[in-house]
Coordinates of C-alpha atoms in Angstrom, one line a residue:
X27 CA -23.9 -19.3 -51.3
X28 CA -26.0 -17.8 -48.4
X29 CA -23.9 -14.7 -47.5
X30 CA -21.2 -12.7 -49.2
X31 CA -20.0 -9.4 -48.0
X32 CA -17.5 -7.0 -49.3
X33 CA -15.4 -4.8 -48.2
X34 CA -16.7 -1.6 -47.7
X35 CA -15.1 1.9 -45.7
X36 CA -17.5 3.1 -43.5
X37 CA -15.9 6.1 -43.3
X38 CA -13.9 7.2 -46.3
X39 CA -12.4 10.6 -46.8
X40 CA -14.7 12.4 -48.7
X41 CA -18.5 12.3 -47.3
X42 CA -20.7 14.4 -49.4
X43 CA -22.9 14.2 -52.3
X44 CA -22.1 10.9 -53.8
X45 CA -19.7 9.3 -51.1
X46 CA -20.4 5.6 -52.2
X47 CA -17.3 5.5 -55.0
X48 CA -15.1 6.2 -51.9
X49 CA -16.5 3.3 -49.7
X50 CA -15.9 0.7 -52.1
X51 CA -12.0 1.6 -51.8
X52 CA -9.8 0.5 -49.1
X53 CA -8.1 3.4 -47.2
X54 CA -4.2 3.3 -48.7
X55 CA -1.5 5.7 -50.2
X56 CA -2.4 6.0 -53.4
X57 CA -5.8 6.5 -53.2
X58 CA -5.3 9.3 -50.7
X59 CA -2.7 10.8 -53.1
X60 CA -5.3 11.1 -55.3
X61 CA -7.9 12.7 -52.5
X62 CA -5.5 15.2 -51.4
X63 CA -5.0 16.2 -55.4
X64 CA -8.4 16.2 -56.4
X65 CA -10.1 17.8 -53.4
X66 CA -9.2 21.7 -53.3
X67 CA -11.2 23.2 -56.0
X68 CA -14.6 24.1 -55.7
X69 CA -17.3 25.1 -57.5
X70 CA -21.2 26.6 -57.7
X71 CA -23.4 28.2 -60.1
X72 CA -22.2 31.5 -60.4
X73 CA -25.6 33.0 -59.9
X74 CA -28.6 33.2 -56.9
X75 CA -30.5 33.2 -60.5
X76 CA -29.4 29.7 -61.6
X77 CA -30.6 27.7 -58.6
X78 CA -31.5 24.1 -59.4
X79 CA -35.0 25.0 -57.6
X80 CA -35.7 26.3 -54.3
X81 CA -33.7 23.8 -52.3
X82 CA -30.8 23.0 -53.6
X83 CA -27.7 24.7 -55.1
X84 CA -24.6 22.7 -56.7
X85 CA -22.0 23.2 -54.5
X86 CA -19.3 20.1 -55.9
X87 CA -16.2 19.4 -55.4
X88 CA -14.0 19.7 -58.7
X89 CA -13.3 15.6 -59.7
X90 CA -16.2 14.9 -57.5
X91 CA -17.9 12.6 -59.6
X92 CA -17.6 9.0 -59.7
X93 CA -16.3 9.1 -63.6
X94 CA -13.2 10.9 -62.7
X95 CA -12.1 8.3 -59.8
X96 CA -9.2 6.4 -61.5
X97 CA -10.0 3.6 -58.4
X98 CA -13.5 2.8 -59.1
X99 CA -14.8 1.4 -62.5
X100 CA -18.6 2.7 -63.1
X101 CA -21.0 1.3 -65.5
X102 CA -24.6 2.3 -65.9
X103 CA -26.3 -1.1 -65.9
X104 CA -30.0 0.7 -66.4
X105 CA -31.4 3.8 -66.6
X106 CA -35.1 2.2 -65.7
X107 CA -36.3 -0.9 -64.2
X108 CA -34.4 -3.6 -65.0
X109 CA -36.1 -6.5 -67.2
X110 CA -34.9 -9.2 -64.8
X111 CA -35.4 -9.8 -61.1
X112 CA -33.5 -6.9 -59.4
X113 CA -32.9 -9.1 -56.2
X114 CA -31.3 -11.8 -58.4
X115 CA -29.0 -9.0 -60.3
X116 CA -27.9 -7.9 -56.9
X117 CA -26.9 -11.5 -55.6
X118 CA -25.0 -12.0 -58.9
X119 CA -23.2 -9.2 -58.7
X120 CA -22.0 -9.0 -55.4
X121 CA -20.9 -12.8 -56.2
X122 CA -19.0 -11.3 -59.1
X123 CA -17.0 -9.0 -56.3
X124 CA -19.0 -5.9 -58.1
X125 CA -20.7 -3.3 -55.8
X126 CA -24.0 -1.9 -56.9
X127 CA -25.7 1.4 -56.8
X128 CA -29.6 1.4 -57.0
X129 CA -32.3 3.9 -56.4
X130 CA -34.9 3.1 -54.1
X131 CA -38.2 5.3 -53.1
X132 CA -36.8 5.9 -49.0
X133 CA -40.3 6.0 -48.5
X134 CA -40.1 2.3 -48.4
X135 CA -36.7 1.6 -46.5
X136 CA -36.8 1.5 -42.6
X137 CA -33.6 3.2 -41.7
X138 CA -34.4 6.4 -43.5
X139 CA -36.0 9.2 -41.6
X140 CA -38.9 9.3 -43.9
X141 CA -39.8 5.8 -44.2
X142 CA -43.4 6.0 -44.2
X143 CA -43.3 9.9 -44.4
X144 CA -42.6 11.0 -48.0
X145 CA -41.7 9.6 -51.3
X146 CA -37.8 10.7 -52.0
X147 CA -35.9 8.4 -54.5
X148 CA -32.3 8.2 -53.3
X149 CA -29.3 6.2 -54.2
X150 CA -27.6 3.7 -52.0
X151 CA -24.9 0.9 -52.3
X152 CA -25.4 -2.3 -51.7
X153 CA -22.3 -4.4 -50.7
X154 CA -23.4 -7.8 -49.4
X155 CA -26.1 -10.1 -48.3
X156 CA -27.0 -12.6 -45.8
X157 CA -29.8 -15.2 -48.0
X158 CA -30.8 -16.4 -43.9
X159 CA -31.1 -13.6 -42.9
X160 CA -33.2 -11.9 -46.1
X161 CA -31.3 -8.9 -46.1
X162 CA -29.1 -7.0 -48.1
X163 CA -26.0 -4.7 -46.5
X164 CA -25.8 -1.6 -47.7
X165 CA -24.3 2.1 -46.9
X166 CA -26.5 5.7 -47.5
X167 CA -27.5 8.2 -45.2
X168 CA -29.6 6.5 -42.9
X169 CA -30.9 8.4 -40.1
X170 CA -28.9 11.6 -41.5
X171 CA -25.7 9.8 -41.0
X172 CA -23.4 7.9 -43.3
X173 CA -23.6 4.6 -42.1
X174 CA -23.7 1.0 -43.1
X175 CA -27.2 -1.3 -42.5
X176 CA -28.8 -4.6 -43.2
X177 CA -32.2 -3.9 -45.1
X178 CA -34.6 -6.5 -45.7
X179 CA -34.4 -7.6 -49.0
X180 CA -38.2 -7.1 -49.6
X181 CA -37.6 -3.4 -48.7
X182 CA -35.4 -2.8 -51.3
X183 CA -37.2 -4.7 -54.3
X184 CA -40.1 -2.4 -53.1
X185 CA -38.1 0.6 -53.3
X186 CA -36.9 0.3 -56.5
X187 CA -40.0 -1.2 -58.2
X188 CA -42.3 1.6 -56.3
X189 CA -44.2 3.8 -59.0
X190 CA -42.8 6.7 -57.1
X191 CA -39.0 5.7 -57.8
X192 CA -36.8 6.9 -60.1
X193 CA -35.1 3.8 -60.8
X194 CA -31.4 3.6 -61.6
X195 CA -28.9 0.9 -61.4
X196 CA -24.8 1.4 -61.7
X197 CA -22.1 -1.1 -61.0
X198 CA -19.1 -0.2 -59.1
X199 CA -15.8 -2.2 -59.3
X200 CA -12.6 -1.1 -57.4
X201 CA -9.8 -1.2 -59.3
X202 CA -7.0 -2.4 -57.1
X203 CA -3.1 -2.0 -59.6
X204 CA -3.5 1.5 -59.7
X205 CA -1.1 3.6 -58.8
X206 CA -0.6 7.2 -57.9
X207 CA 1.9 9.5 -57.0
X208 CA 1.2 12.7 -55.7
X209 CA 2.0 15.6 -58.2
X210 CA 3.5 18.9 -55.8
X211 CA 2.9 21.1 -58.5
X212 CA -1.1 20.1 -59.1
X213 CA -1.8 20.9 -55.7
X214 CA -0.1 24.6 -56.0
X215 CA -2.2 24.8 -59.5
X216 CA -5.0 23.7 -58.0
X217 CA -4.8 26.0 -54.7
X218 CA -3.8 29.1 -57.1
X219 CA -7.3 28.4 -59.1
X220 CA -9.2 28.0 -56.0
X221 CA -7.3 31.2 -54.6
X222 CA -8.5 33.4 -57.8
X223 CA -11.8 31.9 -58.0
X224 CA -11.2 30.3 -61.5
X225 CA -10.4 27.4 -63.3
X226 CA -7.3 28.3 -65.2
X227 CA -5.6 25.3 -64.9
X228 CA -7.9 22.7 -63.3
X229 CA -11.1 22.6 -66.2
X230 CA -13.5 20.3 -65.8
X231 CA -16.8 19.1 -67.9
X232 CA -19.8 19.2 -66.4
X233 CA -22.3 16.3 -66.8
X234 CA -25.1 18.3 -64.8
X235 CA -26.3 21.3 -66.0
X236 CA -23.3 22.5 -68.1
X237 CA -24.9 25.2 -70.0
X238 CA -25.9 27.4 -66.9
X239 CA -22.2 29.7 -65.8
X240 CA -20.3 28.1 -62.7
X241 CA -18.0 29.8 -60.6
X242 CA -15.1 28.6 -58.1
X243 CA -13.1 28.7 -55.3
X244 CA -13.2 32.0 -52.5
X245 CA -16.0 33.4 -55.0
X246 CA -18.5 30.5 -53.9
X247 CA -18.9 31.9 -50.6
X248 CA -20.6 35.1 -52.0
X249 CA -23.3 32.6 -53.9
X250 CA -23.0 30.6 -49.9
X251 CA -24.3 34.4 -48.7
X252 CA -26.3 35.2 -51.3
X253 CA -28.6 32.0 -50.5
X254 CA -29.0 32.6 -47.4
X255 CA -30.2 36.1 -47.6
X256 CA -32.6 34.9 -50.3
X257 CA -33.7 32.1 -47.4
X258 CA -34.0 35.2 -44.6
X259 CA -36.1 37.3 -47.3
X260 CA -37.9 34.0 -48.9
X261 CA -38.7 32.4 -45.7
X262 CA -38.2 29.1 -48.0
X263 CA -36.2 26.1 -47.4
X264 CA -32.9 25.5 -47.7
X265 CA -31.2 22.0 -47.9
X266 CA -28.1 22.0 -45.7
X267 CA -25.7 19.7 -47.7
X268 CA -24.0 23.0 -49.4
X269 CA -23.1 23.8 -45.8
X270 CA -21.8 20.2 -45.4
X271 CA -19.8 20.7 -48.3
X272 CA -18.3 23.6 -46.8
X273 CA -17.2 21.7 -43.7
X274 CA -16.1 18.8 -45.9
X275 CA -14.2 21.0 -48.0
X276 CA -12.2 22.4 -44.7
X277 CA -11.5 18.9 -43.9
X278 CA -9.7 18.1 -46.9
X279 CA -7.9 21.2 -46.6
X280 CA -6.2 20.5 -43.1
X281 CA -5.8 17.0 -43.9
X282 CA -3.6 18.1 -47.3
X283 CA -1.3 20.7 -45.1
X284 CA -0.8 18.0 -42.6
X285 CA 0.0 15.2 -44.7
X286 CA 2.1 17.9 -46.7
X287 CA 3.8 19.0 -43.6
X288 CA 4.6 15.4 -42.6
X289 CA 6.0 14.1 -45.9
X290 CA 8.4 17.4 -45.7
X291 CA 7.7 17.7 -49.8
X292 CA 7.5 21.5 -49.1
X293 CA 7.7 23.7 -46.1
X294 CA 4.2 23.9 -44.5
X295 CA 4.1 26.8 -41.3
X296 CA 2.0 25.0 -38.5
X297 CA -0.2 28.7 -38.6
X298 CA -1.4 27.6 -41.8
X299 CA -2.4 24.4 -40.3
X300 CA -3.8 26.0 -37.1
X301 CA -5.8 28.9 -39.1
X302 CA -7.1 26.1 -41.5
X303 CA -8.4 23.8 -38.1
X304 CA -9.9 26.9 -36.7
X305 CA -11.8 27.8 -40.1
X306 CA -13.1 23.9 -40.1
X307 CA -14.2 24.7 -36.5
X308 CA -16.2 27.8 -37.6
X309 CA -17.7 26.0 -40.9
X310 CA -18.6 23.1 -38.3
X311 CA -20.2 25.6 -36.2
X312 CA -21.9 27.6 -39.2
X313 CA -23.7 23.8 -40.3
X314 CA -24.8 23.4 -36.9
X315 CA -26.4 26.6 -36.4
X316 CA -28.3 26.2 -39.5
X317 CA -29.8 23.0 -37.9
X318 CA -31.0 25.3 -35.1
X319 CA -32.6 27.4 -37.6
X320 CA -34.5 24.8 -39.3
X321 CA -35.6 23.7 -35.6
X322 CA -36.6 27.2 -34.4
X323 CA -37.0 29.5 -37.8
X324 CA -35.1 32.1 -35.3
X325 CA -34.0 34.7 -38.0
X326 CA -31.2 36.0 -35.8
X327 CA -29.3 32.1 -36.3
X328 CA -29.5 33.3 -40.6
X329 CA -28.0 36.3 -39.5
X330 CA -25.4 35.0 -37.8
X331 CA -24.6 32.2 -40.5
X332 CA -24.5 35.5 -42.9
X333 CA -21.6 37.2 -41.1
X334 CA -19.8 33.9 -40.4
X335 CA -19.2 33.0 -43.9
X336 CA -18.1 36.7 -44.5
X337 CA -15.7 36.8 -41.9
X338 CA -14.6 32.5 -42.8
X339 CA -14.1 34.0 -46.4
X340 CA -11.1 36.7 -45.0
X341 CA -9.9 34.2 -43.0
X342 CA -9.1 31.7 -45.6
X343 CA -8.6 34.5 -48.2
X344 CA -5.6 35.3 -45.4
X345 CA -3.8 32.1 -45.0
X346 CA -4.3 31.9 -48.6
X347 CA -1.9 34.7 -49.6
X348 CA 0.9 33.7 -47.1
X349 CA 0.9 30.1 -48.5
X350 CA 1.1 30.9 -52.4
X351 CA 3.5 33.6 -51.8
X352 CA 5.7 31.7 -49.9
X353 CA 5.2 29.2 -52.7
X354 CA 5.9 31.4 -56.4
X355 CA 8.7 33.0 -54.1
X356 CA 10.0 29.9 -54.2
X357 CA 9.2 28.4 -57.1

């Protein structure tokens, strides 16, 4: 066989952190049923302390993590390079119908933005190839954006094999007779925990870093705050996927009032919806400023980002306590 490709969703619901379980599933009920369940909680370290390093703060969604996705089957095919040709594995799999995960050095790979620049090991997912061609199809953030490429085939074996890679290979496999049905009263859980900043009812086990204290919900915009005044005092640099996050969470949160107002399970006010499109607006606007900063280093754009959350945080806090009261006063 010379070329096989699968399917893959360039654009799936959720596009943060580790998208790629998502793309391997095609866009249906069920599986949405499942997004709109899964995707309200949120969480962070609990303390400015506990950062990761300089760079980076966990900011995940609760159920973010490719073991919790009752569509995608994961295994862990090696946690180092693989004793056989990793080109061959690929082809194999992909003629199996299985997807697969693999981290390559970007320094090697064209389409990123630091081919030839730095040496950053970063997952990707590879769904097809094209033998004629010499290139495999894959999906990552290339050029900054989610998007789907054909990578010469060399590129990859050189990624992965490079001394400077951290090399890792999973296979994914969607899992197409499941079925779910959306649970009314996990959402109103779910919204309740992120409303009190807790995790009464939705708990969750953390594979990364369990030991250090985690908060959730309203409460991880004061740890949102508190990193960027540490980056105004620090002068250091701050990744901007937590601000992502932040947008991506917003976008979940109008698309579950919308899809709740048009199935009519409860009674949704179009305010909540319009307050929740003009917070995504604002969190949109907050990531976008913080690319200006990291273009200028103008202080005043920090500043800014500072009162923006303070002032998304009583906004959302707002909408917050209309919808669960009208909810236990109905309940």
């Amino acid at each position: 066989m010379k070329q096989k490709i699968l399917h893959i969703t360039e654009k799936p619901p959720v596009i943060c952190h580790d998208p790629h379980p998502h793309s391997v599933v095609p866009m249906h009920e069920d599986y949405m049923n499942w997004v709109y369940e899964n995707y309200i909680q949120i969480s962070s370290f609990k303390n400015i302390t506990d950062r990761v390093n300089l760079t980076w703060i966990e900011y995940i969604f609760l159920n973010d993590y490719y073991h919790n996705n009752p569509f995608v089957e994961v295994e862990v095919l090696s946690e180092g390079n693989v004793t056989e040709s990793i080109e061959e594995l690929i082809i194999d799999s992909i003629n199996q119908h299985q997807y697969i995960g693999i981290c390559v050095d970007r320094f090697y790979i064209q389409e990123h933005v630091d081919y030839n620049l730095i040496h950053l090991p970063h997952g990707l997912l590879i769904y097809g190839y094209d033998l004629e061609q010499k290139v495999f199809y894959a999906v990552d953030f290339f050029k900054r954006i989610y998007s789907c490429k054909a990578i010469p085939i060399n590129q990859i074996v050189e990624g992965y094999t490079a001394a400077t890679n951290e090399p890792k290979v999973m296979k994914f496999i969607y899992k197409d007779n499941v079925k779910y049905t959306l649970d009314i009263q996990h959402v109103f859980r779910a919204l309740e925990d992120y409303y009190t900043s807790s995790d009464h009812h939705m708990k969750v086990k953390y594979s990364l870093q369990p030991s250090i204290p985690k908060t959730f919900g309203l409460d991880t915009y004061r740890v949102l705050k508190q990193l960027y005044e540490v980056t105004a005092i620090e002068l250091i640099r701050l990744d901007i996927r937590p601000l992502h996050t932040l947008y991506e969470h917003k976008k979940r949160m109008v698309s579950l009032f919308e899809h709740l107002s048009r199935s009519q399970m409860v009674e949704i006010d179009p305010d909540w919806i319009q307050g929740y499109k003009e917070i995504l607006r604002t969190s949109e606007s907050i990531r976008n400023l913080f690319i200006k900063y990291e273009i200028t280093r103008n202080q005043q754009h920090l500043v800014r980002i500072i009162h923006w959350l303070e002032r998304l945080l009583d906004r959302e806090k707002g909408i917050l306590d209309y919808i669960l009261n009208r909810y236990m006063s109905t309940s």
